[in-house]
CSV table of C-alpha atoms in Angstrom, one decimal:
chain,number,residue,atom,x,y,z
A,29,UNK,CA,70.1,69.6,123.0
A,30,UNK,CA,72.8,72.5,123.8
A,31,UNK,CA,76.8,71.1,124.7
A,32,UNK,CA,76.4,73.0,127.6
A,33,UNK,CA,79.6,71.8,128.5
A,34,UNK,CA,81.4,73.5,126.4
A,35,UNK,CA,81.1,76.5,129.3
A,36,UNK,CA,83.6,74.6,131.0
A,37,UNK,CA,86.2,75.4,128.8
A,38,UNK,CA,85.9,79.5,128.4
A,39,UNK,CA,89.1,80.8,129.4
A,40,UNK,CA,88.1,82.3,133.2
A,41,UNK,CA,89.8,85.3,133.8
A,42,UNK,CA,90.2,88.8,136.5
A,43,UNK,CA,90.6,92.0,135.4
A,44,UNK,CA,94.3,93.4,137.0
A,45,UNK,CA,94.9,97.2,137.3
A,46,UNK,CA,96.9,97.4,134.8
A,47,UNK,CA,94.6,95.9,132.0
A,48,UNK,CA,93.4,98.5,129.1
A,49,UNK,CA,90.2,96.1,129.5
A,50,UNK,CA,87.9,98.5,131.6
A,51,UNK,CA,84.5,97.9,133.1
A,52,UNK,CA,81.6,99.0,130.8
A,53,UNK,CA,80.0,100.1,134.5
A,54,UNK,CA,82.4,102.7,135.7
A,55,UNK,CA,82.0,103.9,132.4
A,56,UNK,CA,80.5,107.5,131.8
A,57,UNK,CA,78.8,106.6,129.0
A,58,UNK,CA,77.1,103.7,131.3
A,59,UNK,CA,76.0,106.2,133.8
A,60,UNK,CA,74.0,108.3,131.1
A,61,UNK,CA,71.2,105.8,131.9
A,62,UNK,CA,71.4,104.8,135.4
A,63,UNK,CA,68.2,105.6,137.6
A,64,UNK,CA,69.4,108.1,140.5
A,65,UNK,CA,67.5,109.3,143.0
A,66,UNK,CA,69.4,112.2,143.3
A,67,UNK,CA,71.9,114.1,140.6
A,68,UNK,CA,75.0,111.3,139.6
A,69,UNK,CA,78.8,112.1,141.3
A,70,UNK,CA,80.8,112.1,139.0
A,71,UNK,CA,85.0,111.9,140.2
A,72,UNK,CA,87.7,110.8,138.4
A,73,UNK,CA,87.7,107.7,138.9
A,74,UNK,CA,83.6,106.6,138.3
A,75,UNK,CA,80.3,107.8,139.9
A,76,UNK,CA,77.9,107.2,142.4
A,77,UNK,CA,74.0,106.6,142.2
A,78,UNK,CA,71.9,107.1,144.3
A,79,UNK,CA,69.6,103.4,144.1
A,80,UNK,CA,67.4,105.1,146.9
A,81,UNK,CA,66.7,108.0,149.3
A,82,UNK,CA,64.1,108.6,152.1
A,83,UNK,CA,64.3,109.4,156.0
A,84,UNK,CA,65.4,106.7,156.8
A,85,UNK,CA,67.5,105.1,154.6
A,86,UNK,CA,69.4,106.6,152.0
A,87,UNK,CA,71.3,103.5,149.5
A,88,UNK,CA,74.0,104.6,147.2
A,89,UNK,CA,76.3,102.5,144.8
A,90,UNK,CA,79.5,104.2,143.8
A,91,UNK,CA,81.3,102.1,140.6
A,92,UNK,CA,85.3,102.9,140.0
A,93,UNK,CA,88.8,101.9,137.8
A,94,UNK,CA,90.6,102.2,140.2
A,95,UNK,CA,91.7,101.5,143.8
A,96,UNK,CA,90.5,103.8,145.8
A,97,UNK,CA,87.8,102.8,147.8
A,98,UNK,CA,85.0,105.7,147.8
A,99,UNK,CA,84.1,108.1,150.9
A,100,UNK,CA,81.7,107.2,153.0
A,101,UNK,CA,80.0,110.1,153.4
A,102,UNK,CA,76.8,110.6,155.3
A,103,UNK,CA,73.7,111.6,154.2
A,104,UNK,CA,70.4,113.2,156.2
A,105,UNK,CA,68.5,109.4,156.2
A,106,UNK,CA,69.1,107.9,159.7
A,107,UNK,CA,71.2,104.8,157.6
A,108,UNK,CA,73.2,105.1,154.6
A,109,UNK,CA,74.2,102.1,152.9
A,110,UNK,CA,77.0,102.3,150.9
A,111,UNK,CA,78.1,99.6,148.2
A,112,UNK,CA,81.1,99.5,146.4
A,113,UNK,CA,81.9,97.7,142.8
A,114,UNK,CA,85.0,97.8,142.3
A,115,UNK,CA,86.4,97.5,138.2
A,116,UNK,CA,89.3,94.7,140.1
A,117,UNK,CA,90.2,93.7,143.9
A,118,UNK,CA,93.0,95.0,145.7
A,119,UNK,CA,94.2,93.9,149.0
A,120,UNK,CA,93.0,96.6,150.8
A,121,UNK,CA,89.2,96.0,151.3
A,122,UNK,CA,88.8,96.3,155.0
A,123,UNK,CA,86.3,98.0,156.5
A,124,UNK,CA,84.3,96.5,153.6
A,125,UNK,CA,81.8,94.0,153.2
A,126,UNK,CA,81.5,91.4,150.4
A,127,UNK,CA,78.8,90.2,149.7
A,128,UNK,CA,76.3,89.6,146.2
A,129,UNK,CA,76.0,87.3,143.2
A,130,UNK,CA,79.3,86.9,141.5
A,131,UNK,CA,79.3,88.9,138.2
A,132,UNK,CA,80.7,87.4,135.1
A,133,UNK,CA,80.8,89.3,131.1
A,134,UNK,CA,81.7,87.6,127.8
A,135,UNK,CA,85.0,89.7,126.9
A,136,UNK,CA,86.7,89.5,123.4
A,137,UNK,CA,90.2,90.9,124.0
A,138,UNK,CA,90.9,92.1,119.8
A,139,UNK,CA,94.8,92.8,120.7
A,140,UNK,CA,95.4,88.5,122.0
A,141,UNK,CA,92.4,87.0,119.9
A,142,UNK,CA,91.5,83.8,121.2
A,143,UNK,CA,90.5,81.5,118.0
A,144,UNK,CA,86.5,81.1,116.8
A,145,UNK,CA,85.5,77.8,117.5
A,146,UNK,CA,85.3,74.7,114.1
A,147,UNK,CA,81.4,75.5,114.9
A,148,UNK,CA,81.1,78.8,114.2
A,149,UNK,CA,83.2,79.1,111.2
A,150,UNK,CA,81.2,76.8,109.7
A,151,UNK,CA,78.6,78.5,110.3
A,152,UNK,CA,80.0,81.4,109.1
A,153,UNK,CA,81.1,79.5,105.4
A,154,UNK,CA,77.2,79.2,105.0
A,155,UNK,CA,76.1,82.4,105.8
A,156,UNK,CA,77.8,83.8,102.3
A,157,UNK,CA,74.3,84.5,101.2
A,158,UNK,CA,73.7,87.5,103.7
A,159,UNK,CA,73.5,91.5,103.0
A,160,UNK,CA,74.6,93.1,105.5
A,161,UNK,CA,73.6,96.6,106.3
A,162,UNK,CA,73.0,99.7,109.0
A,163,UNK,CA,69.6,99.5,110.6
A,164,UNK,CA,67.1,102.1,112.9
A,165,UNK,CA,65.3,101.1,115.7
A,166,UNK,CA,62.5,101.2,114.0
A,167,UNK,CA,63.7,98.2,111.9
A,168,UNK,CA,64.8,96.6,115.0
A,169,UNK,CA,61.5,97.2,117.4
A,170,UNK,CA,59.2,96.4,113.7
A,171,UNK,CA,61.4,92.9,113.5
A,172,UNK,CA,62.2,92.0,116.9
A,173,UNK,CA,57.7,90.6,117.1
A,174,UNK,CA,59.0,88.0,114.5
A,175,UNK,CA,62.3,86.5,116.7
A,176,UNK,CA,62.7,84.0,118.9
A,177,UNK,CA,62.3,85.7,121.4
A,178,UNK,CA,60.0,85.6,124.1
A,179,UNK,CA,57.8,88.2,124.5
A,180,UNK,CA,58.4,89.6,127.8
A,181,UNK,CA,62.0,89.4,127.2
A,182,UNK,CA,61.0,91.4,124.3
A,183,UNK,CA,59.8,94.1,125.5
A,184,UNK,CA,62.4,94.2,128.2
A,185,UNK,CA,65.6,94.4,124.9
A,186,UNK,CA,63.2,96.9,123.0
A,187,UNK,CA,63.2,99.1,126.6
A,188,UNK,CA,66.8,98.8,127.1
A,189,UNK,CA,67.8,100.3,123.1
A,190,UNK,CA,65.4,103.1,123.8
A,191,UNK,CA,67.2,104.2,127.6
A,192,UNK,CA,70.4,104.1,125.0
A,193,UNK,CA,68.9,106.0,122.4
A,194,UNK,CA,67.9,108.6,124.7
A,195,UNK,CA,71.2,108.7,126.5
A,196,UNK,CA,73.1,108.4,123.7
A,197,UNK,CA,71.7,107.8,120.3
A,198,UNK,CA,75.3,109.2,118.2
A,199,UNK,CA,77.2,105.7,119.6
A,200,UNK,CA,74.3,103.2,118.8
A,201,UNK,CA,74.4,100.8,115.7
A,202,UNK,CA,71.8,98.8,114.3
A,203,UNK,CA,73.7,95.8,112.4
A,204,UNK,CA,70.9,94.4,110.1
A,205,UNK,CA,71.4,90.8,107.9
A,206,UNK,CA,68.9,90.4,105.2
A,207,UNK,CA,68.4,87.6,102.3
A,208,UNK,CA,69.1,88.9,98.4
A,209,UNK,CA,65.7,89.5,98.3
A,210,UNK,CA,65.4,91.9,101.1
A,211,UNK,CA,63.8,89.4,104.2
A,212,UNK,CA,65.1,91.0,107.3
A,213,UNK,CA,67.0,88.0,109.0
A,214,UNK,CA,68.9,89.5,111.9
A,215,UNK,CA,69.5,91.9,113.9
A,216,UNK,CA,72.5,93.4,116.4
A,217,UNK,CA,72.4,96.1,118.5
A,218,UNK,CA,76.1,97.8,119.7
A,219,UNK,CA,77.1,100.4,121.8
A,220,UNK,CA,80.4,102.3,121.1
A,221,UNK,CA,82.2,103.6,124.7
A,222,UNK,CA,85.0,105.2,123.1
A,223,UNK,CA,86.3,106.3,127.2
A,224,UNK,CA,87.1,102.4,127.0
A,225,UNK,CA,87.3,101.3,123.8
A,226,UNK,CA,85.0,98.5,124.1
A,227,UNK,CA,82.3,97.6,122.0
A,228,UNK,CA,79.2,96.4,123.7
A,229,UNK,CA,76.5,94.1,122.7
A,230,UNK,CA,73.0,95.5,123.7
A,231,UNK,CA,70.4,93.7,122.0
A,232,UNK,CA,69.9,91.0,119.2
A,233,UNK,CA,67.9,88.5,117.5
A,234,UNK,CA,66.9,86.4,114.1
A,235,UNK,CA,64.0,85.8,112.4
A,236,UNK,CA,61.6,82.7,112.9
A,237,UNK,CA,62.7,79.9,110.7
A,238,UNK,CA,66.1,81.1,109.7
A,239,UNK,CA,68.1,79.8,111.7
A,240,UNK,CA,69.8,77.7,108.9
A,241,UNK,CA,71.1,80.8,107.2
A,242,UNK,CA,73.0,81.6,110.4
A,243,UNK,CA,72.9,85.4,109.7
A,244,UNK,CA,73.4,86.3,113.8
A,245,UNK,CA,76.9,84.4,113.0
A,246,UNK,CA,77.5,86.9,109.8
A,247,UNK,CA,76.8,89.4,112.0
A,248,UNK,CA,79.0,88.8,115.1
A,249,UNK,CA,81.9,88.7,111.9
A,250,UNK,CA,80.7,92.3,110.6
A,251,UNK,CA,80.9,93.5,114.5
A,252,UNK,CA,84.6,92.3,114.7
A,253,UNK,CA,85.2,93.4,111.8
A,254,UNK,CA,83.9,96.8,112.2
A,255,UNK,CA,85.7,97.0,115.7
A,256,UNK,CA,89.2,96.1,114.9
A,257,UNK,CA,88.4,99.4,112.2
A,258,UNK,CA,87.3,101.9,114.5
A,259,UNK,CA,90.5,100.7,117.0
A,260,UNK,CA,88.9,99.0,119.3
A,261,UNK,CA,90.1,96.5,121.9
A,262,UNK,CA,87.5,94.9,123.5
A,263,UNK,CA,83.8,93.4,122.4
A,264,UNK,CA,81.4,92.6,124.7
A,265,UNK,CA,78.7,90.2,125.2
A,266,UNK,CA,77.7,91.1,127.9
A,267,UNK,CA,76.4,88.5,130.4
A,268,UNK,CA,77.8,84.8,130.7
A,269,UNK,CA,77.0,82.1,132.8
A,270,UNK,CA,79.7,80.4,135.2
A,271,UNK,CA,81.4,76.9,134.6
A,272,UNK,CA,79.7,74.8,137.2
A,273,UNK,CA,76.5,72.3,137.0
A,274,UNK,CA,74.1,74.4,138.3
A,275,UNK,CA,75.2,77.6,136.2
A,276,UNK,CA,74.5,75.4,133.3
A,277,UNK,CA,70.7,74.8,134.4
A,278,UNK,CA,70.6,78.4,134.7
A,279,UNK,CA,67.5,80.2,132.1
A,280,UNK,CA,70.7,81.8,130.2
A,281,UNK,CA,73.0,79.0,129.5
A,282,UNK,CA,71.9,78.9,126.0
A,283,UNK,CA,72.8,81.9,124.9
A,284,UNK,CA,76.1,82.3,127.2
A,285,UNK,CA,76.8,78.7,125.4
A,286,UNK,CA,76.5,80.9,121.6
A,287,UNK,CA,78.7,83.8,123.1
A,288,UNK,CA,81.1,81.0,123.6
A,289,UNK,CA,82.0,80.0,119.8
A,290,UNK,CA,83.4,83.3,119.8
A,291,UNK,CA,87.0,83.2,121.6
A,292,UNK,CA,85.8,85.0,124.2
A,293,UNK,CA,86.9,84.9,128.2
A,294,UNK,CA,84.5,84.9,130.9
A,295,UNK,CA,85.8,87.7,133.3
A,296,UNK,CA,85.1,87.4,136.2
A,297,UNK,CA,84.5,91.1,138.4
A,298,UNK,CA,85.0,91.0,141.6
A,299,UNK,CA,82.2,91.5,144.0
A,300,UNK,CA,79.8,93.6,145.7
A,301,UNK,CA,81.3,95.6,148.8
A,302,UNK,CA,79.1,97.2,151.5
A,303,UNK,CA,79.3,99.5,154.4
A,304,UNK,CA,77.1,100.9,156.7
A,305,UNK,CA,76.9,104.5,158.5
A,306,UNK,CA,74.3,105.6,161.2
A,307,UNK,CA,73.3,108.8,162.3
A,308,UNK,CA,72.5,109.3,165.6
A,309,UNK,CA,70.2,112.1,167.9
A,310,UNK,CA,73.2,114.3,167.9
A,311,UNK,CA,74.1,114.1,164.3
A,312,UNK,CA,77.3,112.8,165.2
A,313,UNK,CA,78.3,110.2,162.4
A,314,UNK,CA,79.7,106.2,163.4
A,315,UNK,CA,80.8,103.9,160.7
A,316,UNK,CA,80.4,100.4,161.1
A,317,UNK,CA,82.8,98.2,159.7
A,318,UNK,CA,81.3,94.9,159.1
């Protein structure tokens, strides 16, 4: 049984405007894999992608790394829906309606690290027979089929890795753990986001039947060491569930619990904010503040 009570004791924080630790979704690195119905609009504070664009509706989603709200320019559609995803919340959200599911990520701040759990340190000591090296996307794709991950999740992971490899292959690393005999035990795929000085966990797995070799823990340790050598300040483990009882019933509770052993903080992002702009027959634009 997974001890999901650990999720109650993660240090919960919200990033502040002065923090050097940035939200990866507001980076150009993440924009490179975004699907957009129209050309992505970049500015000094972030970027805007178009989710939907037709005669009836245009839906624009804007990610910002500053407190300045995006311009709500009209479109050729009858209705323009503006979604704003800021990196941090300010007091000036007038005219914007907050709506959406809370988004939380497990971050490690390398400039002020929290200790690993005794559980993780014990597993690290037992992983001394693991050999570490850099692999390839072909190794990842071939061996994930032998992993503990359900087949439908495997397909999602492979698709996500290929999206990043197509957009910016020079930033992606495949960390491989093998037995002394050369058997692949685990793989850890990370992306280097230089503009945010952050390394992001994209996907990973361990081979079925190798759980007691703790290769995944060895890869996490190597990831930490490599990131420090490269002068990064943030490690991003990705999504983590919340502390409530209902959150702990989610399917993501298992992998979230794994992340809690490595000194992560659960960062709550401000949420999604919305505005609607209607275009009337006279082509005059009227913004409806909700």
